[in-house]
Coordinates of C-alpha atoms in Angstrom, one line a residue:
P8 CA 0.0 0.0 0.0
A9 CA 1.0 3.6 -0.5
P10 CA 2.4 5.6 2.5
G11 CA -0.4 6.6 4.8
Q12 CA -2.8 3.9 3.4
T13 CA -3.9 0.5 4.6
E14 CA -4.0 -2.6 2.5
T15 CA -7.6 -1.8 1.7
G16 CA -6.6 1.5 0.1
L17 CA -8.3 3.6 2.8
P18 CA -6.3 6.3 4.6
E19 CA -5.4 5.2 8.1
A20 CA -7.3 8.1 9.6
G21 CA -10.3 7.2 7.5
K22 CA -10.2 3.6 8.6
S23 CA -10.1 4.6 12.2
E24 CA -13.1 6.9 11.7
E25 CA -15.0 4.1 10.0
A26 CA -14.2 1.7 12.8
A27 CA -15.3 4.3 15.4
M28 CA -18.6 4.8 13.5
K29 CA -19.3 1.1 13.4
G30 CA -18.6 0.8 17.1
N31 CA -20.9 3.7 17.9
G32 CA -23.6 2.2 15.7
W33 CA -23.4 -1.2 17.6
A34 CA -23.4 0.6 20.9
L35 CA -26.5 2.6 20.0
L36 CA -28.3 -0.6 18.8
L37 CA -27.4 -2.4 22.0
A38 CA -28.6 0.5 24.1
V39 CA -31.9 0.5 22.2
V40 CA -32.3 -3.3 22.8
L41 CA -31.4 -3.0 26.5
A42 CA -33.9 -0.2 26.9
A43 CA -36.6 -2.1 25.1
R44 CA -36.0 -5.1 27.5
G45 CA -36.0 -2.7 30.4
V46 CA -39.5 -1.4 29.6
G47 CA -40.8 -4.8 28.6
L48 CA -40.9 -4.4 24.8
L49 CA -39.0 -7.6 24.3
P50 CA -39.3 -10.8 26.3
R51 CA -36.3 -11.7 28.4
G52 CA -34.5 -14.9 27.4
R53 CA -35.2 -16.5 30.8
E54 CA -38.9 -15.8 30.4
M55 CA -39.3 -17.5 27.0
E56 CA -40.1 -20.9 28.5
E57 CA -42.9 -19.4 30.4
L58 CA -44.6 -17.9 27.3
T59 CA -47.2 -19.4 25.1
L60 CA -46.7 -18.2 21.6
V61 CA -49.9 -17.1 19.8
S62 CA -50.0 -17.6 16.1
A63 CA -53.5 -16.1 15.3
L64 CA -55.9 -13.8 17.2
A65 CA -59.6 -13.3 16.7
A66 CA -61.8 -10.5 18.1
D67 CA -65.6 -10.2 18.3
R68 CA -68.3 -8.0 19.7
A69 CA -69.9 -9.7 22.7
G70 CA -72.8 -7.5 23.7
A71 CA -71.2 -4.4 25.3
A72 CA -67.9 -6.2 25.7
V73 CA -65.2 -7.6 23.5
A74 CA -64.2 -11.3 23.3
V75 CA -60.9 -12.6 22.0
T76 CA -59.8 -16.0 20.9
A77 CA -56.2 -17.0 20.4
V78 CA -54.6 -20.1 18.8
T79 CA -51.1 -21.1 19.8
G80 CA -48.5 -22.2 17.4
V81 CA -47.2 -25.8 17.3
R82 CA -43.8 -27.4 16.6
A83 CA -44.3 -30.5 14.5
S84 CA -41.0 -31.9 15.7
Q85 CA -42.4 -32.0 19.2
D86 CA -45.8 -33.4 18.2
E87 CA -47.6 -30.5 19.9
E88 CA -51.3 -29.7 19.8
P89 CA -52.6 -26.2 19.4
Q90 CA -54.3 -24.6 22.3
V91 CA -57.4 -22.3 22.1
L92 CA -57.4 -19.5 24.6
T93 CA -60.2 -17.1 25.3
G94 CA -60.7 -13.8 27.0
K95 CA -63.4 -11.2 27.5
G96 CA -63.4 -7.6 28.7
Q97 CA -64.8 -4.1 28.3
S98 CA -62.0 -3.3 25.9
L99 CA -59.7 -5.3 23.6
A100 CA -56.8 -4.7 25.9
E101 CA -58.7 -6.0 28.9
A102 CA -59.9 -9.0 26.9
C103 CA -56.3 -9.9 25.8
R104 CA -55.1 -9.6 29.4
G105 CA -57.7 -12.2 30.3
L106 CA -56.2 -14.7 27.9
G107 CA -53.6 -15.8 30.5
K108 CA -55.9 -16.2 33.5
K109 CA -56.7 -19.9 33.1
G110 CA -53.2 -21.3 32.7
S111 CA -49.7 -20.9 34.1
A112 CA -48.1 -19.9 30.8
V113 CA -48.4 -16.3 29.7
P114 CA -49.7 -15.8 26.1
Y115 CA -47.3 -13.8 23.9
L116 CA -48.9 -12.0 21.0
G117 CA -45.8 -10.8 19.3
Q118 CA -45.7 -13.9 17.1
A119 CA -49.3 -13.6 15.9
D120 CA -49.3 -13.0 12.2
R121 CA -53.0 -12.9 11.7
L122 CA -55.8 -10.8 13.2
L123 CA -59.3 -12.0 12.5
V124 CA -62.1 -9.5 13.1
G125 CA -65.7 -10.7 13.4
E126 CA -68.4 -9.1 11.3
D127 CA -70.2 -7.3 14.1
L128 CA -67.0 -5.8 15.6
A129 CA -65.8 -4.8 12.1
R130 CA -69.0 -2.7 11.7
T131 CA -68.8 -0.9 14.9
G132 CA -65.3 -1.1 16.4
L133 CA -62.8 -1.7 13.6
W134 CA -60.9 1.6 14.2
E135 CA -60.5 0.8 17.9
T136 CA -59.3 -2.7 17.1
L137 CA -56.6 -1.4 14.7
D138 CA -55.6 1.4 17.1
F139 CA -55.1 -1.3 19.8
V140 CA -52.6 -3.1 17.5
L141 CA -50.8 0.3 17.0
T142 CA -50.4 1.0 20.7
D143 CA -50.0 -2.6 22.0
R144 CA -46.4 -3.4 22.9
E145 CA -46.5 -6.9 21.5
L146 CA -48.8 -6.9 18.4
R147 CA -47.2 -5.8 15.2
L148 CA -48.3 -3.6 12.4
D149 CA -47.3 -6.2 9.8
T150 CA -49.9 -8.5 11.2
L151 CA -52.3 -9.6 8.4
L152 CA -55.9 -8.4 8.8
Y153 CA -59.0 -10.4 7.9
I154 CA -62.7 -10.0 8.4
V155 CA -64.7 -13.1 9.1
R156 CA -68.3 -13.7 8.2
G157 CA -70.1 -14.2 11.5
S158 CA -68.0 -14.9 14.6
A159 CA -64.3 -14.8 14.1
G160 CA -63.6 -16.5 17.4
A161 CA -65.8 -19.5 16.7
A162 CA -64.4 -19.8 13.2
L163 CA -60.8 -19.7 14.5
S164 CA -61.5 -22.2 17.2
D165 CA -63.0 -24.7 14.7
A166 CA -60.0 -24.1 12.4
A167 CA -57.3 -24.3 15.2
A168 CA -55.3 -27.1 13.6
Q169 CA -55.1 -25.2 10.3
A170 CA -54.4 -21.8 11.9
A171 CA -51.6 -23.3 14.1
K172 CA -49.7 -24.8 11.1
E173 CA -50.2 -22.2 8.4
G174 CA -48.6 -18.9 8.3
G175 CA -50.4 -15.8 7.2
T176 CA -47.5 -14.8 5.0
E177 CA -48.5 -17.6 2.7
D178 CA -51.6 -15.8 1.6
P179 CA -51.1 -13.5 -1.5
R180 CA -54.3 -11.6 -0.6
G181 CA -52.8 -10.5 2.7
R182 CA -53.2 -6.9 3.8
T183 CA -51.5 -5.7 6.9
V184 CA -52.9 -3.8 9.8
G185 CA -50.4 -1.0 9.2
E186 CA -51.3 -0.4 5.5
T187 CA -55.0 -0.6 6.3
L188 CA -54.7 1.8 9.2
S189 CA -52.7 4.3 7.2
R190 CA -55.5 4.5 4.6
L191 CA -58.2 4.9 7.2
A192 CA -56.2 7.6 8.9
E193 CA -56.3 9.6 5.6
G194 CA -60.1 9.2 5.5
E195 CA -59.9 6.7 2.7
Y196 CA -61.3 3.2 2.1
A197 CA -59.3 0.0 2.0
P198 CA -59.9 -3.6 0.8
V199 CA -59.6 -6.4 3.4
P200 CA -59.8 -10.1 2.5
V201 CA -62.8 -12.0 3.9
L202 CA -62.7 -15.5 5.4
E203 CA -65.5 -17.9 6.3
P204 CA -65.6 -21.4 7.9
D205 CA -66.0 -24.2 5.3
G206 CA -67.8 -26.5 7.8
D207 CA -64.8 -29.0 7.8
G208 CA -62.5 -27.3 10.3
A209 CA -60.9 -24.8 7.9
L210 CA -61.2 -21.2 6.9
E211 CA -61.5 -20.4 3.2
P212 CA -61.5 -17.2 1.2
A213 CA -64.9 -15.6 0.9
G214 CA -64.4 -12.5 -1.2
W215 CA -63.4 -9.0 -0.1
A216 CA -64.7 -6.3 2.2
A217 CA -64.5 -2.5 1.9
V218 CA -63.7 -0.7 5.1
G219 CA -63.5 2.9 6.0
P220 CA -62.9 5.1 9.1
E221 CA -66.5 4.3 10.0
G222 CA -65.9 0.5 9.9
L223 CA -67.1 -2.2 7.6
V224 CA -68.9 -0.7 4.6
R225 CA -69.6 -3.6 2.2
F226 CA -68.9 -7.2 1.3
W227 CA -67.9 -8.0 -2.2
T228 CA -68.6 -11.5 -3.6
G229 CA -68.9 -13.0 -7.1
E230 CA -67.9 -10.7 -9.9
A231 CA -67.3 -7.7 -7.6
A232 CA -64.9 -9.8 -5.5
Q233 CA -63.0 -10.9 -8.6
G234 CA -62.9 -7.3 -9.8
A235 CA -61.4 -6.3 -6.4
E236 CA -58.6 -8.9 -6.9
L237 CA -57.9 -7.6 -10.4
L238 CA -57.6 -4.0 -9.2
A239 CA -55.1 -5.3 -6.6
G240 CA -53.1 -7.0 -9.2
L241 CA -54.1 -10.5 -8.0
G242 CA -55.9 -13.5 -9.5
K243 CA -53.0 -15.5 -10.9
G244 CA -54.1 -19.1 -11.2
T245 CA -57.8 -18.2 -11.5
V246 CA -59.6 -20.3 -14.2
V247 CA -61.9 -18.1 -16.3
P248 CA -64.8 -19.9 -18.0
L249 CA -65.6 -18.2 -21.3
P250 CA -69.0 -18.1 -23.2
D251 CA -67.9 -20.4 -26.0
G252 CA -67.2 -23.2 -23.5
S253 CA -63.4 -22.7 -23.4
A254 CA -61.5 -21.7 -20.4
A255 CA -58.3 -19.8 -19.6
A256 CA -56.0 -19.8 -16.5
L257 CA -54.6 -16.4 -15.6
T258 CA -50.8 -16.4 -15.4
G259 CA -50.4 -12.6 -14.8
V260 CA -52.4 -9.6 -13.8
R261 CA -51.2 -6.0 -14.1
T262 CA -53.6 -3.1 -13.3
W263 CA -53.0 0.6 -13.1
A264 CA -54.8 3.9 -13.5
K265 CA -53.9 6.6 -15.9
D266 CA -55.7 9.7 -17.1
G267 CA -59.4 8.8 -17.0
E268 CA -58.9 5.1 -17.4
V269 CA -58.3 1.9 -15.4
R270 CA -56.1 -0.3 -17.5
C271 CA -55.6 -4.0 -16.9
T272 CA -53.5 -6.5 -18.8
L273 CA -54.4 -10.2 -18.4
T274 CA -52.1 -12.9 -19.5
A275 CA -53.4 -16.5 -19.6
Q276 CA -53.1 -20.0 -21.0
S277 CA -55.9 -22.0 -22.5
V278 CA -56.9 -24.9 -20.3
R279 CA -60.0 -26.0 -22.2
G280 CA -60.7 -25.4 -25.9
E281 CA -59.2 -22.4 -27.7
A282 CA -59.7 -19.4 -25.4
Q283 CA -60.0 -16.1 -27.3
E284 CA -58.3 -12.9 -26.1
A285 CA -61.4 -10.8 -26.9
A286 CA -63.6 -13.0 -24.7
L287 CA -61.0 -12.7 -21.9
E288 CA -61.0 -8.9 -22.2
V289 CA -64.8 -8.8 -21.9
W290 CA -64.7 -10.9 -18.8
G291 CA -62.1 -8.7 -17.2
E292 CA -63.9 -5.5 -17.9
R293 CA -67.1 -6.9 -16.4
Q294 CA -65.4 -7.9 -13.2
I295 CA -63.8 -4.5 -12.7
R296 CA -66.9 -2.6 -13.5
A297 CA -68.8 -4.6 -11.0
V298 CA -66.6 -3.4 -8.2
L299 CA -66.2 0.2 -9.4
S300 CA -70.0 0.5 -9.6
D301 CA -70.0 0.6 -5.7
R302 CA -68.3 4.1 -5.9
L303 CA -65.6 3.2 -3.5
D304 CA -61.9 3.7 -4.3
C305 CA -60.1 1.2 -2.1
W306 CA -56.9 1.1 -4.2
G307 CA -55.8 4.8 -4.4
L308 CA -56.8 5.1 -8.1
D309 CA -57.0 8.9 -7.7
R310 CA -53.5 9.1 -6.2
E311 CA -52.2 6.9 -9.0
R312 CA -53.7 9.1 -11.7
G313 CA -52.6 12.3 -9.9
A314 CA -49.0 11.2 -9.6
L315 CA -48.7 11.7 -13.4
R316 CA -50.7 14.9 -13.5
P317 CA -50.1 16.8 -10.2
W318 CA -51.3 20.0 -11.8
A319 CA -54.8 18.5 -12.2
W320 CA -55.1 17.1 -8.7
G321 CA -57.9 19.3 -7.8
H322 CA -60.1 17.6 -10.5
I323 CA -58.8 14.1 -9.9
E324 CA -59.0 13.9 -6.1
N325 CA -62.2 12.0 -5.0
A326 CA -63.4 11.8 -8.6
P327 CA -66.2 9.2 -9.0
V328 CA -64.5 5.9 -9.8
E329 CA -67.6 4.6 -11.5
E330 CA -67.1 7.1 -14.2
L331 CA -63.6 5.9 -15.1
A332 CA -63.2 4.1 -18.4
V333 CA -62.1 0.5 -18.2
K334 CA -59.6 -0.9 -20.8
V335 CA -58.6 -4.5 -20.5
T336 CA -56.0 -6.2 -22.8
G337 CA -56.0 -9.9 -22.9
R338 CA -53.1 -12.1 -24.0
I339 CA -53.4 -15.9 -24.5
E340 CA -49.9 -17.3 -24.4
G341 CA -50.3 -20.9 -25.5
S342 CA -52.2 -23.8 -24.1
Y343 CA -51.6 -25.6 -20.9
E344 CA -52.6 -28.9 -22.5
R345 CA -50.0 -28.5 -25.2
R346 CA -47.2 -27.6 -22.8
S347 CA -48.0 -30.6 -20.6

């Protein structure tokens, strides 16, 4: 190395400064972790054996009170069985504190990756429920949010084995508490996936819900639910039956808003007969129009349009979504039968 430089080519003084900065960074990180432990934000290592890790949490309206149901995670290597814990209180916080009163282990909510909200609570107390997640020291804002038809607690209890084994991150429809809360805080609407019990001990997708600052506004099923998925860029794998008896499986969905249009590109493969692109386009337009006809912008279409035309924001903001033109482009890229 040149005089005054190290083997890495850095000046000796610079290397010292770099090392000092790294040392200070680690010291700061350690201080934050220790402080978090000191105020109880993180469980202490010696307490972990005393904790019961919750994988999913459900909340329901119970008269004037709130009821919660929790399912614990399991470790297949130890042949564990999931536990179902319940609590009730005048608030969600009080109900969650009641989860640990019947056993020796203390439930830890920091591992819960799904929050299921029952239909009644979603109509009247959704904001308070999400705000509790925001302020609770264990629950996380990246927890996935679902609305359940009927009672969320009963549905979760019946599906305990499924809920304990499956992770919420496996669901492409997942919407987090944080992203939903941020839209509601701006006075906007947000889409939330809906679940319902299938009668055989499992929870299955049951469309979408539109929620706002006032709570649950509307359920979308059928064509409107499919339209909601397309607007969110979802639907890959959906098999689309077409009027001529053919069918196509979606392999890609891309949707965006520009000027006065909602544009959507659907790519697919024929899975029965010879699917036609024109028929796929008609199908896609019908689904999207079905959900836009409810006059709710849950996807930030106005913001997307305004990003390219900021000078016209005054005319774009809160413009009626049902008046937007819908343009769908279909592309059939071969046949599944031929490739297999």
